Amino acid sequence: MRRFLLAFAVLVGLCAALWWLVPRPVPVRAEQLLEQWLADAATAQVEMRGDVCWLEDYGIGIRLTPVPVVSSDFPRLLAGEAAGSAAVTAGLYDCGPEGARAVLAPLEAGGAKSQGSIEYVFSPRAHGGDIRGRSTALQLPQGQSGMLLEWSVAGRNFGLLLRTDGASALLGPRRDQLAREMIVLPGAAGVCPLLLDGRYACVLPGWRRAGNRFFADDGGRWLGLRVFTVALGDYADLAALQLELEGRLNRAGFMRSDGKRVTVAGENGFLAEYHVRGEGFVQRILYARLDGGYLVALLQAPYERREQLAAHAELLAQTIRRVDLAPPGDAFGAFFGRVRAVRCVAWQDGRRVLWGALFDDGRQQPVTWRQEGIEWQIQLTQGGMVVEDRGGVCSSSRELNPLVDSEQRALTMRAPVTGDVELILRVGTEKTTTRLTLR
């Protein structure tokens, strides 16, 4: 009996040891499931997109060269051009809490003199409104002229310093060009990654990057974010993508406990909540079909931070903006967002007025574009009264080219019209007018 009890005790001990040593199955994480199935996200930090420097920590894109930040002191040079590399060289600074004085003080100590300042209002891309700043003319040592444009966004102070060895008249046009073409995300108080190969960007206040992931500290508990990209050709529509993903999540034990429709960069999207019973974590997944691909963003937090996670997910959906920093996908060129001016060409053909449109970029150079769903409208007016009008939707600049199918867009006058008339053309967000004398 004693031997039996001893053998039984040894057997129980061996079983206990094996129970601890044999690896037990670990519940599949939602991120692992998406990572195995979806293509990886194009959210890796990129400093240059073509000739635009994207400053992820500031939500700013500017046509300058990035400069490594070597000091935590202000002012910090973020991007700029080497002296003598152009007729006018420029540098973008983070001025810090002191504002423009952080840039002006060392210049004045070296002999620079202010020639007066004016209020300067500009409308950068993606910002959705005007930014009010000040422009100060400077007389620099060694016969140089300078100009400092200062402004504030989301509690941060910035300065754009321009220099030239030539005439001071060169400074204003260069300032206007950089300010007009600059991308500034509204409310950029956190990391601002590019999405979908640079077509879009978002604002993540309070988050920080760690490789392809983002993390935020919420009351001592960590929230995580991962963004994935899926090719448009892989699924018929957003519903098909969501159905497939939810089927995989369901088979892995994830239950959907909430969901709502949201708007992402003007497009319809869906935000859903999932969790595994007893796991202690909750996930929010944002689905959206945008130009260039499907966006799938996974946010995760401890279950007790469920409400905070929902707020972060909705804020993510709201802050996604189009920035058009992706390289052109084909010979047609960039998206319509690169257009800065439209020119209307019109001529008379009997009782018809034929017309077409040409497009310029921020450098007043011809630009082609391709993007579905761009609306156009043209009106022929005389004496302030609309005589004829037409409208439609196009998907490329070629469709409005004066040499391409102009007869199909013709304005046919139902009654004879002679004398001076005005054509008002709207294409997307751009508007132009041209005059014509009808005989």
C-alpha positions as MATLAB code, in Angstrom:
seq = 'MRRFLLAFAVLVGLCAALWWLVPRPVPVRAEQLLEQWLADAATAQVEMRGDVCWLEDYGIGIRLTPVPVVSSDFPRLLAGEAAGSAAVTAGLYDCGPEGARAVLAPLEAGGAKSQGSIEYVFSPRAHGGDIRGRSTALQLPQGQSGMLLEWSVAGRNFGLLLRTDGASALLGPRRDQLAREMIVLPGAAGVCPLLLDGRYACVLPGWRRAGNRFFADDGGRWLGLRVFTVALGDYADLAALQLELEGRLNRAGFMRSDGKRVTVAGENGFLAEYHVRGEGFVQRILYARLDGGYLVALLQAPYERREQLAAHAELLAQTIRRVDLAPPGDAFGAFFGRVRAVRCVAWQDGRRVLWGALFDDGRQQPVTWRQEGIEWQIQLTQGGMVVEDRGGVCSSSRELNPLVDSEQRALTMRAPVTGDVELILRVGTEKTTTRLTLR';
ca = [
       0.000    0.000    0.000;
       2.840    2.306    0.903;
       4.479    1.614   -2.505;
       1.225    2.280   -4.284;
       0.804    5.665   -2.593;
       4.394    6.565   -3.412;
       3.937    5.591   -7.091;
       0.662    7.550   -7.227;
       2.368   10.659   -5.787;
       5.193   10.384   -8.345;
       2.644   10.018  -11.178;
       0.716   13.088  -10.015;
       3.965   15.081   -9.876;
       4.922   14.055  -13.402;
       1.501   15.023  -14.707;
       1.755   18.424  -13.039;
       5.206   18.982  -14.502;
       4.023   18.027  -17.970;
       1.019   20.342  -17.625;
       3.325   23.273  -16.990;
       5.880   22.314  -19.623;
       3.582   21.510  -22.532;
       2.734   24.776  -24.376;
      -0.945   25.678  -24.214;
      -2.751   27.286  -27.186;
      -2.733   31.089  -27.129;
      -5.859   32.932  -28.318;
      -5.326   34.458  -31.770;
      -4.969   38.247  -31.617;
      -6.973   40.288  -34.099;
      -3.801   42.002  -35.257;
      -2.127   38.658  -35.989;
      -5.130   37.522  -37.982;
      -5.159   40.708  -40.088;
      -1.394   40.633  -40.522;
      -1.517   37.071  -41.877;
      -4.332   37.862  -44.274;
      -4.058   41.489  -45.395;
      -1.227   43.250  -47.170;
       0.959   45.299  -44.868;
       0.201   48.965  -44.524;
       2.037   51.706  -46.367;
       2.375   53.702  -43.167;
       6.133   53.490  -42.772;
       7.631   56.915  -42.221;
       8.753   58.546  -45.480;
      10.619   61.835  -45.498;
      10.357   62.624  -49.221;
       7.434   62.099  -51.613;
       8.679   63.271  -54.964;
       9.899   66.805  -54.289;
       7.719   67.239  -51.178;
       9.155   66.766  -47.696;
       6.536   65.233  -45.382;
       7.060   66.127  -41.702;
       5.089   63.415  -39.906;
       5.440   64.942  -36.454;
       3.995   68.250  -37.673;
       1.454   67.294  -40.349;
       3.230   69.556  -42.857;
       4.349   68.883  -46.413;
       6.576   71.426  -48.168;
       8.736   71.498  -51.298;
      12.027   71.648  -49.428;
      14.668   69.104  -48.440;
      14.393   67.557  -44.939;
      17.102   68.492  -42.458;
      18.077   66.153  -39.574;
      17.149   67.689  -36.222;
      20.391   67.676  -34.230;
      19.260   69.664  -31.190;
      16.213   69.991  -28.979;
      16.741   73.758  -28.750;
      14.631   76.275  -30.667;
      14.513   77.354  -33.405;
      14.755   73.944  -35.123;
      15.429   73.865  -38.850;
      13.052   71.202  -40.252;
      13.599   71.546  -44.005;
      15.499   73.875  -46.263;
      17.807   74.581  -49.177;
      21.562   75.080  -49.271;
      22.736   78.677  -49.629;
      23.392   79.551  -53.269;
      21.442   76.572  -54.627;
      18.753   78.871  -56.056;
      18.044   82.549  -56.629;
      15.972   82.479  -53.427;
      16.641   79.865  -50.747;
      14.229   79.006  -47.950;
      14.177   77.225  -44.600;
      11.252   76.039  -42.485;
      11.679   76.372  -38.700;
       9.863   75.151  -35.614;
      10.138   78.370  -33.619;
       9.041   76.939  -30.276;
       7.124   78.845  -27.587;
       9.024   82.085  -28.260;
       7.619   82.319  -31.766;
       9.318   84.315  -34.519;
      11.662   86.007  -32.040;
      13.565   82.720  -31.857;
      14.526   83.207  -35.528;
      14.776   87.005  -35.573;
      16.958   87.396  -32.473;
      20.095   85.659  -33.852;
      19.620   87.410  -37.200;
      19.454   90.830  -35.525;
      22.475   89.950  -33.404;
      24.350   89.375  -36.677;
      23.356   92.764  -38.084;
      19.977   92.107  -39.743;
      17.398   94.907  -39.688;
      13.637   94.675  -39.968;
      12.061   96.656  -42.808;
       8.494   96.344  -41.496;
       5.872   93.616  -41.387;
       2.368   93.024  -42.745;
      -0.441   90.586  -42.027;
      -0.273   87.650  -44.438;
      -3.166   85.249  -45.053;
      -2.667   82.053  -47.030;
      -4.658   78.892  -47.780;
      -2.462   75.774  -47.760;
      -3.628   72.474  -49.184;
      -5.662   70.025  -47.036;
      -6.129   72.579  -44.257;
      -9.637   73.539  -45.307;
      -9.311   77.207  -44.356;
      -7.096   80.280  -44.136;
      -4.047   80.671  -41.902;
      -3.258   84.164  -40.646;
       0.392   84.999  -40.204;
       2.833   87.876  -40.566;
       5.436   88.564  -43.207;
       8.489   90.613  -42.219;
      10.954   92.100  -44.712;
      14.609   91.966  -43.619;
      17.842   93.620  -44.648;
      20.573   91.046  -44.044;
      24.347   91.502  -43.821;
      26.582   91.231  -46.906;
      23.993   92.820  -49.167;
      21.419   90.045  -48.815;
      17.659   90.573  -48.581;
      15.388   88.363  -46.517;
      11.798   87.708  -45.560;
      10.300   85.835  -42.602;
       6.782   84.403  -42.759;
       5.495   83.354  -39.322;
       2.300   81.516  -38.364;
       0.836   79.218  -35.703;
      -1.025   75.900  -36.083;
      -2.343   73.699  -33.251;
      -0.370   75.660  -30.644;
       2.942   75.431  -32.542;
       4.825   78.392  -33.996;
       6.518   78.138  -37.391;
       8.712   80.385  -39.492;
       9.649   80.321  -43.177;
      12.869   82.268  -43.728;
      13.811   83.280  -47.278;
      17.115   84.785  -48.447;
      18.438   86.140  -51.740;
      21.575   87.808  -53.081;
      19.483   89.381  -55.816;
      16.600   91.834  -55.828;
      14.249   91.789  -52.865;
      11.351   91.597  -55.338;
      12.204   87.921  -55.812;
      11.226   87.072  -52.227;
       7.472   87.684  -52.389;
       6.682   85.325  -55.298;
       8.810   82.558  -53.749;
       7.037   82.996  -50.398;
       3.636   82.885  -52.102;
       4.542   79.740  -54.021;
       5.768   77.809  -50.975;
       2.798   78.926  -48.847;
       0.251   78.046  -51.542;
       1.682   74.595  -52.272;
       2.328   73.690  -48.626;
       0.189   70.956  -47.042;
      -0.964   71.683  -43.489;
      -3.272   69.255  -41.680;
      -5.715   70.982  -39.319;
      -5.274   70.177  -35.640;
      -1.902   68.502  -36.207;
      -1.023   68.115  -32.519;
       0.393   64.585  -32.789;
       1.972   62.151  -35.194;
       0.511   62.472  -38.723;
       1.312   59.396  -40.846;
       0.753   59.107  -44.570;
      -1.775   56.474  -45.668;
      -2.438   54.586  -48.908;
       0.980   55.264  -50.412;
       0.771   58.973  -49.664;
      -2.667   59.705  -51.061;
      -4.033   60.476  -47.587;
      -2.787   61.457  -44.133;
      -4.345   61.500  -40.670;
      -3.791   63.131  -37.282;
      -3.155   60.955  -34.204;
      -3.061   63.300  -31.187;
      -1.282   61.751  -28.226;
       0.056   58.785  -30.225;
       3.626   57.867  -31.100;
       5.109   55.595  -33.744;
       6.936   52.313  -33.090;
       7.782   50.814  -36.484;
       4.511   50.157  -38.338;
       2.475   50.416  -35.131;
       1.264   53.397  -33.108;
       0.719   53.575  -29.347;
      -1.008   55.980  -26.967;
      -0.883   56.123  -23.173;
      -4.384   56.475  -21.740;
      -4.274   56.711  -17.966;
      -1.396   54.276  -17.691;
      -2.980   51.740  -20.062;
      -1.694   51.395  -23.611;
      -3.808   51.723  -26.746;
      -2.505   50.277  -30.029;
      -3.143   51.049  -33.692;
      -2.166   49.261  -36.911;
      -3.216   50.280  -40.434;
      -3.470   47.893  -43.390;
      -3.982   48.438  -47.119;
      -5.906   46.109  -49.449;
      -5.829   46.448  -53.256;
      -9.117   47.570  -54.810;
      -9.047   44.669  -57.258;
      -9.090   42.080  -54.475;
     -12.752   42.684  -53.578;
     -15.830   43.812  -55.464;
     -16.697   46.442  -52.870;
     -16.256   47.408  -49.234;
     -19.109   45.142  -48.112;
     -17.366   42.100  -49.618;
     -14.131   42.955  -47.809;
     -15.908   43.443  -44.498;
     -17.887   40.210  -44.894;
     -14.720   38.206  -45.554;
     -12.815   39.763  -42.656;
     -15.667   39.332  -40.193;
     -16.008   35.696  -41.188;
     -12.350   35.108  -40.347;
     -12.667   37.009  -37.078;
     -15.742   35.039  -36.128;
     -14.012   31.722  -36.761;
     -11.156   32.906  -34.521;
     -13.596   33.613  -31.676;
     -14.148   37.365  -32.126;
     -17.693   38.673  -31.697;
     -18.935   41.963  -33.138;
     -20.581   43.949  -30.362;
     -21.081   47.355  -31.998;
     -20.957   49.046  -35.397;
     -21.830   52.311  -37.123;
     -21.423   54.049  -40.465;
     -18.864   56.862  -40.604;
     -17.546   59.295  -43.208;
     -13.872   58.973  -44.115;
     -12.399   61.699  -46.369;
     -15.838   62.239  -47.902;
     -16.449   58.524  -48.522;
     -18.717   56.080  -46.699;
     -16.974   53.828  -44.195;
     -17.834   51.505  -41.344;
     -16.517   51.357  -37.767;
     -17.095   48.124  -35.841;
     -16.193   46.782  -32.399;
     -15.029   43.195  -31.704;
     -13.862   41.271  -28.665;
     -13.160   37.736  -27.482;
     -15.175   36.766  -24.432;
     -12.967   36.786  -21.358;
      -9.859   38.010  -23.212;
      -9.873   41.446  -21.543;
      -9.273   43.452  -24.728;
     -11.541   45.189  -27.216;
     -10.831   46.023  -30.866;
     -12.228   48.702  -33.146;
     -11.801   48.215  -36.892;
     -12.325   51.031  -39.393;
     -13.156   50.028  -42.983;
     -13.100   52.541  -45.860;
     -12.839   52.409  -49.643;
     -10.656   55.325  -50.774;
      -8.787   56.180  -53.945;
      -5.863   53.800  -54.228;
      -7.197   50.957  -52.082;
      -9.231   49.793  -49.097;
      -8.154   51.145  -45.717;
      -8.438   48.812  -42.703;
      -7.370   50.322  -39.367;
      -7.275   48.164  -36.214;
      -7.321   49.838  -32.785;
      -6.989   47.820  -29.563;
      -7.266   48.655  -25.858;
      -8.057   47.002  -22.518;
     -11.792   46.395  -22.201;
     -12.108   48.979  -19.420;
     -10.908   51.597  -21.956;
     -13.699   50.702  -24.361;
     -15.226   54.210  -24.467;
     -11.854   55.904  -24.890;
     -11.007   53.557  -27.746;
     -14.291   54.362  -29.477;
     -13.495   58.099  -29.235;
      -9.997   57.557  -30.687;
     -11.422   55.491  -33.559;
     -14.008   58.121  -34.490;
     -11.366   60.855  -34.308;
      -9.152   58.829  -36.649;
     -11.975   58.605  -39.188;
     -12.605   62.353  -38.939;
      -8.992   63.451  -39.397;
      -8.152   61.449  -42.540;
      -7.511   63.994  -45.298;
      -6.478   63.773  -48.912;
      -2.960   65.108  -49.548;
      -2.148   63.567  -52.959;
       1.501   62.728  -52.305;
       1.316   59.373  -54.084;
       3.335   59.043  -57.291;
       1.242   59.045  -60.495;
      -0.051   55.578  -61.235;
       0.049   55.871  -65.025;
       0.682   58.206  -67.916;
      -2.293   60.378  -67.061;
      -0.436   61.863  -64.102;
      -1.608   63.021  -60.708;
      -5.005   63.331  -59.068;
      -7.115   66.478  -59.459;
      -5.776   67.730  -56.102;
      -2.609   68.903  -57.898;
      -4.602   71.378  -60.006;
      -4.211   75.010  -58.947;
      -5.809   76.812  -61.914;
      -8.050   76.016  -64.862;
      -8.022   77.826  -68.236;
     -11.039   77.839  -70.543;
     -10.617   77.917  -74.331;
     -13.767   78.709  -76.365;
     -14.683   79.503  -79.961;
     -17.813   79.941  -82.100;
     -19.027   77.385  -84.636;
     -22.242   78.734  -86.153;
     -24.900   78.642  -83.451;
     -22.693   76.537  -81.227;
     -19.967   77.510  -78.786;
     -17.253   74.876  -78.525;
     -14.980   74.884  -75.510;
     -12.338   72.976  -73.585;
     -10.217   73.280  -70.455;
      -6.495   73.223  -69.696;
      -5.040   72.844  -66.200;
      -2.029   74.317  -64.397;
      -0.250   73.226  -61.220;
       1.157   75.464  -58.466;
       4.096   76.429  -60.676;
       1.778   77.657  -63.445;
       2.906   74.671  -65.533;
       0.494   72.425  -67.488;
      -0.669   69.399  -65.501;
      -2.699   66.326  -66.413;
      -4.823   64.412  -63.942;
      -7.004   61.330  -63.654;
      -9.652   60.879  -60.977;
     -13.190   59.569  -61.157;
     -16.210   61.687  -60.302;
     -14.934   65.229  -61.002;
     -17.954   67.415  -61.733;
     -17.936   70.254  -64.243;
     -20.407   72.992  -65.165;
     -20.259   75.708  -67.809;
     -22.561   78.703  -68.214;
     -22.821   81.149  -71.110;
     -24.035   84.522  -69.796;
     -24.808   87.878  -71.360;
     -25.603   90.963  -69.322;
     -25.552   88.888  -66.165;
     -28.250   86.510  -67.447;
     -27.591   82.810  -68.092;
     -28.258   82.034  -71.778;
     -27.103   78.405  -71.951;
     -25.534   75.987  -69.489;
     -24.344   72.381  -69.336;
     -22.835   70.107  -66.739;
     -21.416   66.659  -66.341;
     -18.852   64.381  -64.698;
     -15.413   63.481  -66.053;
     -12.574   61.215  -64.950;
      -9.500   62.828  -66.544;
      -8.165   66.088  -67.933;
      -8.180   64.496  -71.381;
     -12.001   64.447  -71.417;
     -12.050   68.262  -71.232;
      -9.121   68.901  -73.567;
     -10.103   71.424  -76.334;
      -8.858   69.000  -79.002;
     -10.821   66.001  -77.695;
     -14.541   65.598  -78.457;
     -15.282   69.312  -78.144;
     -18.486   68.935  -80.210;
     -19.967   66.612  -77.601;
     -19.635   69.356  -74.966;
     -20.901   72.156  -77.239;
     -23.326   74.805  -76.022;
     -26.031   75.052  -78.675;
     -27.931   78.340  -78.556;
     -31.651   77.882  -78.884;
     -32.076   81.539  -79.915;
     -29.641   83.735  -81.892;
     -27.148   85.524  -79.649;
     -24.673   88.170  -80.807;
     -22.224   90.457  -79.086;
     -19.988   89.959  -76.065;
     -20.709   86.974  -73.811;
     -18.966   85.467  -70.790;
     -18.298   81.777  -70.149;
     -18.108   80.678  -66.495;
     -16.484   77.251  -66.066;
     -16.292   75.259  -62.850;
     -14.288   72.029  -62.687;
     -14.116   70.384  -59.271;
     -13.075   73.110  -56.824;
     -11.616   75.385  -59.518;
     -13.416   78.208  -61.358;
     -12.471   80.436  -64.310;
     -14.100   82.812  -66.791;
     -13.411   83.785  -70.388;
     -14.994   86.241  -72.816;
     -16.090   85.703  -76.403;
     -17.673   87.885  -79.077;
     -20.432   86.110  -80.983;
     -21.344   87.139  -84.515;
];
